[in-house]
Amino acid sequence: MTVHTALSRRSFIVGSAAAGGLSLGLRLPLTAEAAAAARQPEVNAWVVVKPDDTVVIRIARSEMGQGALTGLAQLVAEELQCDWSKVTTEYPTPGENLARDRVWGSFSTGGSRGIRESHDYVRKGGAAARQMLVAAAAEQWGVPAAECTAAKSVITHAASGRSTTYGRVAEAAARQPVPTDVPLRDPKDWTIAGQPLPRLDTADKLTGKQVYGTDLTMPGLLNAAIKACPVFGGRLASFDAAAVAKMPGVRKVVKVDDTAVAVVADTWWRAKTALDALPIVWDEGPNTDVSSASIADTLRKGFDADDAFVGTAAGDAKTALAAAGARIVTADYAYPYQNHATMEPMNATALFTPRRCEVWVPTQNGEASLAAAAEAAGLPIGRCEVHKIHLGGGFGRRGNFQDYVRQAVSIAKELPGTPVKLIWSREEDMLHGAYHPTTQCRMTGALDAQGNLTALHMRISGQSILAAVRPEGMQGGKDPVVFQGLNGGGAEGAFAYTVPDLLIDHAMRNPPVPPGFWRGVNLNQNTFYVESFMDELAHAAGQDPLAFRRKLMARHPRHLAVLEAVAERIGWQTKPPEGVHRGLAQIMGFGSYVAAAAEVSVTGGKLKIHRIVAATDAGHVVNPAQVERQVEGSFVYGLSAALHGECTVKGGRMEQENFDSYDVLRLAEMPAVETIIMPSGGFWGGVGEPTIAVAAPAVLNAVFAATGKRIRDLPLKNHKLA
Amino acid sequence: MARLTINAAVREVDADPDTPLLWVLREQVGLTGTKYGCGIAACGACTVHIDGVATRACALPISALGPEQAIVTIEGLSPDGSHPLQQAWLALDVPQCGYCQAGMLMAAASLLAQNPSPTDADIDAEITNICRCGTYNRVRAAIKQAAAGGAAQRG
């Protein structure tokens, strides 16, 4: 077990290798080819088998707590039929991926896609490696490969009574032709995948040995603290470097792009202390009049605007809602800005020389980090490299957005040959987020005399993420991601309710606050709007919220199945304990069907969430123990937003700068969570995000049942329940 | 030059007296298991023990400490990950990203040292550390499991 080991001229390792655990190797400076050579013998890109039968499985996606490292290793190991107790993992570098024609595919780890997008080719990688190992053994024995079997890293030829291990034939296996026909095991036969195996990365997280980006150290490393203009769209006007130049430990004060200034010092604390003392003049730019109130006003005007993009439509909702005789129910909702607030603040370490640039960074997308590093360094991408580190939380902040990488490289360029570790303060992290976008929604429904929903118009007004960060994903000006969970059909997020006259449209209003992909993304607010309003409609119709939904869900049996499952488990048809009230919600998102039922009480205006039952149908489940953890964690994230989270804008900047004003859910508020995992097979859905979306409506529908108060804007802390 | 007793070893550290203990631990002593999360003692990622009491190190200047005070970090909680809480954490596979877990463990260890059989209300009151991944229910279960193991040992 090593923490800081051999330093040589060519390479050194910062990391740790626990028994059966994770090996994190950070190489400096090493070409992609040399790094690949140092890792021989590999059977193929996904599998390295060492002579002692240790199996190293390459993981392209990032581990940020969601357990994909373990799940992806299970999928490869399942097909490889290796001894799980001897499995370790490593990240290939983005540079190696480019040098090898992207043999590991995408490195992007977001959208709950880690497993569902790569299960096929990682399993094929494991299966191909097994075939090559078996072929090598068969060749040595002079027997047909088809007569050999493989299990737990042992290859057996029963007819002749011979056996060998993967480690003994790995080198020969690497020379075998790459198989073209690679059948995969039927999930019903899985023995490693599909099992609730413990995570591979736990041990070092209990002793302080796990190395995060903020923990990196290297010979000669300097530390940087940074401040960017706190007003969105503002710039750096000037600063007085001389005023802090003589402070202890200070090495350099650096202008970073046009927007920020950094102090580089021997320690981060000294860098931050000097930065806090640095006289800085900001050019606050054009947005100083922007406030939460002005943004809300802009969005509200979108309710009646004609310039809306249609997401989902059936019949003629506008005409139906204007027809005489229909009973109209309408309500306006709103969802605020949220910060990801990963526990580990943004950071990156960069080493720049005029010929080469290397970055060590906790990133959800190593290839995006590499592109950002190359751009900031002004070097060809082939002269740059990124070394991935486990993330101290990602939640969408560390994927598309590589601002901290660009900054670290820009600072390191001023100190060629010296590694520089940039760490954002919590305040910087709160002021320069990629915020959960803000939207509002006007829901208008028509009920017939029997209380059936006959027409529905859902007008979303507000911010587009894609318009700001991925304009190439726009479709003729429309942001399709705005309609997450509201699609007319499809495998990603189909709308559950069949309504004869339906219109879901979006008036795009983009305030000058940078939006981003925040765990759950647009499914969060869309589900809050739809599932709260379905509850409103059910009450208006005088019907049970489950029965009311059920009538509209006949064409969507999988949506209904998860909803029925949570209703049954929570005891929906039975009377709750005295003072306890229940709420329901369901949605399809990120390819999975999820539902939640909550039990709450409100006493003296104080909410207590007693219990939540959650159901997930993700098609296939690779590790049910990790799915449970993702579902529980989704309630922490979703309830943090529902109860506490809100970033407010004043003077063109965020008002919240730390956890004292941006509170999140803590242990005392955490309800018991019962998870029902009900994979129905035939598809692969994600699990890291969808359940977040049902947290708020399930709980707030229960709050309505308890108090008669309908919460239509978050967070709950802004409302009095007494 | 300040003298501090960290994980049972006396260390001389050359740092400004205003420097928070957190940064002395991380940057001068090389003990990076204790994490920076907020800098205002609001999140608990930096929790260490001072004379056995859970203390948030990010807002505690070293000038407030002397060599007679025993500072224990996650690296000193046990020599080999064998503290009953570390064992319970391993058995229940508690961490997700893991960044807050050292602070969680140190807060829990202090709680159990003072209250070997904490109730749910005791855990609610004492474990106020922030976890964004969502490990709270397993943190609670692991504390109870470790407490139950301690109770069994005491007979």
mmCIF file of N, CA, C and O in Angstrom, chain A residues 526-560:
data_model
loop_
_atom_site.group_PDB
_atom_site.id
_atom_site.type_symbol
_atom_site.label_atom_id
_atom_site.label_comp_id
_atom_site.label_asym_id
_atom_site.label_seq_id
_atom_site.Cartn_x
_atom_site.Cartn_y
_atom_site.Cartn_z
ATOM 1 N N ASN A 526 -39.409 20.312 -14.226
ATOM 2 C CA ASN A 526 -40.552 19.815 -14.995
ATOM 3 C C ASN A 526 -41.411 18.861 -14.162
ATOM 4 O O ASN A 526 -42.645 18.896 -14.231
ATOM 5 N N THR A 527 -40.762 18.018 -13.395
ATOM 6 C CA THR A 527 -41.503 17.059 -12.564
ATOM 7 C C THR A 527 -42.202 17.774 -11.411
ATOM 8 O O THR A 527 -43.334 17.435 -11.047
ATOM 9 N N PHE A 528 -41.523 18.763 -10.843
ATOM 10 C CA PHE A 528 -42.160 19.573 -9.799
ATOM 11 C C PHE A 528 -43.439 20.214 -10.335
ATOM 12 O O PHE A 528 -44.498 20.176 -9.694
ATOM 13 N N TYR A 529 -43.380 20.752 -11.547
ATOM 14 C CA TYR A 529 -44.554 21.407 -12.133
ATOM 15 C C TYR A 529 -45.663 20.392 -12.427
ATOM 16 O O TYR A 529 -46.812 20.561 -12.018
ATOM 17 N N VAL A 530 -45.294 19.333 -13.164
ATOM 18 C CA VAL A 530 -46.314 18.387 -13.634
ATOM 19 C C VAL A 530 -46.944 17.627 -12.472
ATOM 20 O O VAL A 530 -48.172 17.526 -12.362
ATOM 21 N N GLU A 531 -46.110 17.101 -11.602
ATOM 22 C CA GLU A 531 -46.640 16.233 -10.556
ATOM 23 C C GLU A 531 -47.342 17.015 -9.446
ATOM 24 O O GLU A 531 -48.257 16.503 -8.804
ATOM 25 N N SER A 532 -46.934 18.259 -9.226
ATOM 26 C CA SER A 532 -47.687 19.101 -8.287
ATOM 27 C C SER A 532 -49.050 19.440 -8.885
ATOM 28 O O SER A 532 -50.074 19.394 -8.202
ATOM 29 N N PHE A 533 -49.052 19.764 -10.179
ATOM 30 C CA PHE A 533 -50.299 20.180 -10.807
ATOM 31 C C PHE A 533 -51.258 19.006 -10.982
ATOM 32 O O PHE A 533 -52.483 19.181 -10.876
ATOM 33 N N MET A 534 -50.733 17.817 -11.232
ATOM 34 C CA MET A 534 -51.624 16.653 -11.293
ATOM 35 C C MET A 534 -52.325 16.466 -9.945
ATOM 36 O O MET A 534 -53.500 16.087 -9.879
ATOM 37 N N ASP A 535 -51.598 16.741 -8.887
ATOM 38 C CA ASP A 535 -52.185 16.668 -7.548
ATOM 39 C C ASP A 535 -53.264 17.739 -7.392
ATOM 40 O O ASP A 535 -54.340 17.492 -6.841
ATOM 41 N N GLU A 536 -52.968 18.943 -7.905
ATOM 42 C CA GLU A 536 -53.959 20.028 -7.850
ATOM 43 C C GLU A 536 -55.218 19.645 -8.623
ATOM 44 O O GLU A 536 -56.348 19.868 -8.161
ATOM 45 N N LEU A 537 -55.010 19.075 -9.818
ATOM 46 C CA LEU A 537 -56.153 18.695 -10.648
ATOM 47 C C LEU A 537 -56.985 17.605 -9.968
ATOM 48 O O LEU A 537 -58.221 17.659 -9.982
ATOM 49 N N ALA A 538 -56.295 16.640 -9.360
ATOM 50 C CA ALA A 538 -57.016 15.561 -8.690
ATOM 51 C C ALA A 538 -57.885 16.129 -7.556
ATOM 52 O O ALA A 538 -59.058 15.756 -7.417
ATOM 53 N N HIS A 539 -57.303 17.037 -6.792
ATOM 54 C CA HIS A 539 -58.084 17.640 -5.701
ATOM 55 C C HIS A 539 -59.239 18.469 -6.258
ATOM 56 O O HIS A 539 -60.350 18.442 -5.717
ATOM 57 N N ALA A 540 -58.968 19.199 -7.358
ATOM 58 C CA ALA A 540 -60.036 20.004 -7.962
ATOM 59 C C ALA A 540 -61.170 19.110 -8.469
ATOM 60 O O ALA A 540 -62.341 19.488 -8.429
ATOM 61 N N ALA A 541 -60.801 17.926 -8.941
ATOM 62 C CA ALA A 541 -61.805 16.987 -9.452
ATOM 63 C C ALA A 541 -62.438 16.163 -8.341
ATOM 64 O O ALA A 541 -63.334 15.358 -8.599
ATOM 65 N N GLY A 542 -61.937 16.359 -7.137
ATOM 66 C CA GLY A 542 -62.450 15.600 -6.001
ATOM 67 C C GLY A 542 -62.104 14.122 -6.075
ATOM 68 O O GLY A 542 -62.862 13.267 -5.627
ATOM 69 N N GLN A 543 -60.942 13.843 -6.655
ATOM 70 C CA GLN A 543 -60.545 12.438 -6.835
ATOM 71 C C GLN A 543 -59.239 12.142 -6.107
ATOM 72 O O GLN A 543 -58.428 13.024 -5.859
ATOM 73 N N ASP A 544 -59.070 10.871 -5.833
ATOM 74 C CA ASP A 544 -57.828 10.407 -5.224
ATOM 75 C C ASP A 544 -56.678 10.644 -6.204
ATOM 76 O O ASP A 544 -56.795 10.307 -7.391
ATOM 77 N N PRO A 545 -55.547 11.219 -5.758
ATOM 78 C CA PRO A 545 -54.455 11.541 -6.696
ATOM 79 C C PRO A 545 -53.906 10.333 -7.443
ATOM 80 O O PRO A 545 -53.480 10.462 -8.588
ATOM 81 N N LEU A 546 -53.922 9.160 -6.826
ATOM 82 C CA LEU A 546 -53.455 7.963 -7.529
ATOM 83 C C LEU A 546 -54.480 7.539 -8.586
ATOM 84 O O LEU A 546 -54.129 7.282 -9.742
ATOM 85 N N ALA A 547 -55.745 7.513 -8.203
ATOM 86 C CA ALA A 547 -56.791 7.088 -9.139
ATOM 87 C C ALA A 547 -56.884 8.066 -10.311
ATOM 88 O O ALA A 547 -57.074 7.652 -11.465
ATOM 89 N N PHE A 548 -56.743 9.356 -10.002
ATOM 90 C CA PHE A 548 -56.814 10.379 -11.050
ATOM 91 C C PHE A 548 -55.706 10.160 -12.077
ATOM 92 O O PHE A 548 -55.943 10.191 -13.296
ATOM 93 N N ARG A 549 -54.490 9.902 -11.602
ATOM 94 C CA ARG A 549 -53.361 9.667 -12.517
ATOM 95 C C ARG A 549 -53.574 8.370 -13.297
ATOM 96 O O ARG A 549 -53.301 8.297 -14.495
ATOM 97 N N ARG A 550 -54.017 7.331 -12.590
ATOM 98 C CA ARG A 550 -54.109 6.006 -13.202
ATOM 99 C C ARG A 550 -54.954 6.045 -14.471
ATOM 100 O O ARG A 550 -54.624 5.421 -15.476
ATOM 101 N N LYS A 551 -56.036 6.850 -14.440
ATOM 102 C CA LYS A 551 -56.924 6.922 -15.605
ATOM 103 C C LYS A 551 -56.203 7.463 -16.839
ATOM 104 O O LYS A 551 -56.579 7.168 -17.971
ATOM 105 N N LEU A 552 -55.175 8.290 -16.592
ATOM 106 C CA LEU A 552 -54.471 8.941 -17.708
ATOM 107 C C LEU A 552 -53.238 8.162 -18.160
ATOM 108 O O LEU A 552 -52.551 8.566 -19.089
ATOM 109 N N MET A 553 -52.938 7.044 -17.477
ATOM 110 C CA MET A 553 -51.651 6.373 -17.700
ATOM 111 C C MET A 553 -51.777 5.005 -18.353
ATOM 112 O O MET A 553 -50.798 4.253 -18.415
ATOM 113 N N ALA A 554 -52.963 4.705 -18.891
ATOM 114 C CA ALA A 554 -53.192 3.359 -19.422
ATOM 115 C C ALA A 554 -52.209 3.004 -20.532
ATOM 116 O O ALA A 554 -51.829 1.846 -20.694
ATOM 117 N N ARG A 555 -51.764 4.005 -21.292
ATOM 118 C CA ARG A 555 -50.848 3.720 -22.396
ATOM 119 C C ARG A 555 -49.384 3.658 -21.940
ATOM 120 O O ARG A 555 -48.482 3.477 -22.742
ATOM 121 N N HIS A 556 -49.159 3.854 -20.640
ATOM 122 C CA HIS A 556 -47.784 3.875 -20.141
ATOM 123 C C HIS A 556 -47.657 2.955 -18.927
ATOM 124 O O HIS A 556 -47.500 3.416 -17.792
ATOM 125 N N PRO A 557 -47.704 1.656 -19.191
ATOM 126 C CA PRO A 557 -47.736 0.697 -18.070
ATOM 127 C C PRO A 557 -46.487 0.714 -17.192
ATOM 128 O O PRO A 557 -46.585 0.450 -15.995
ATOM 129 N N ARG A 558 -45.346 1.021 -17.768
ATOM 130 C CA ARG A 558 -44.133 1.028 -16.921
ATOM 131 C C ARG A 558 -44.129 2.247 -15.991
ATOM 132 O O ARG A 558 -43.685 2.161 -14.847
ATOM 133 N N HIS A 559 -44.588 3.389 -16.497
ATOM 134 C CA HIS A 559 -44.736 4.554 -15.612
ATOM 135 C C HIS A 559 -45.667 4.197 -14.453
ATOM 136 O O HIS A 559 -45.414 4.506 -13.296
ATOM 137 N N LEU A 560 -46.786 3.550 -14.840
ATOM 138 C CA LEU A 560 -47.802 3.240 -13.835
ATOM 139 C C LEU A 560 -47.298 2.198 -12.839
ATOM 140 O O LEU A 560 -47.589 2.279 -11.640
#
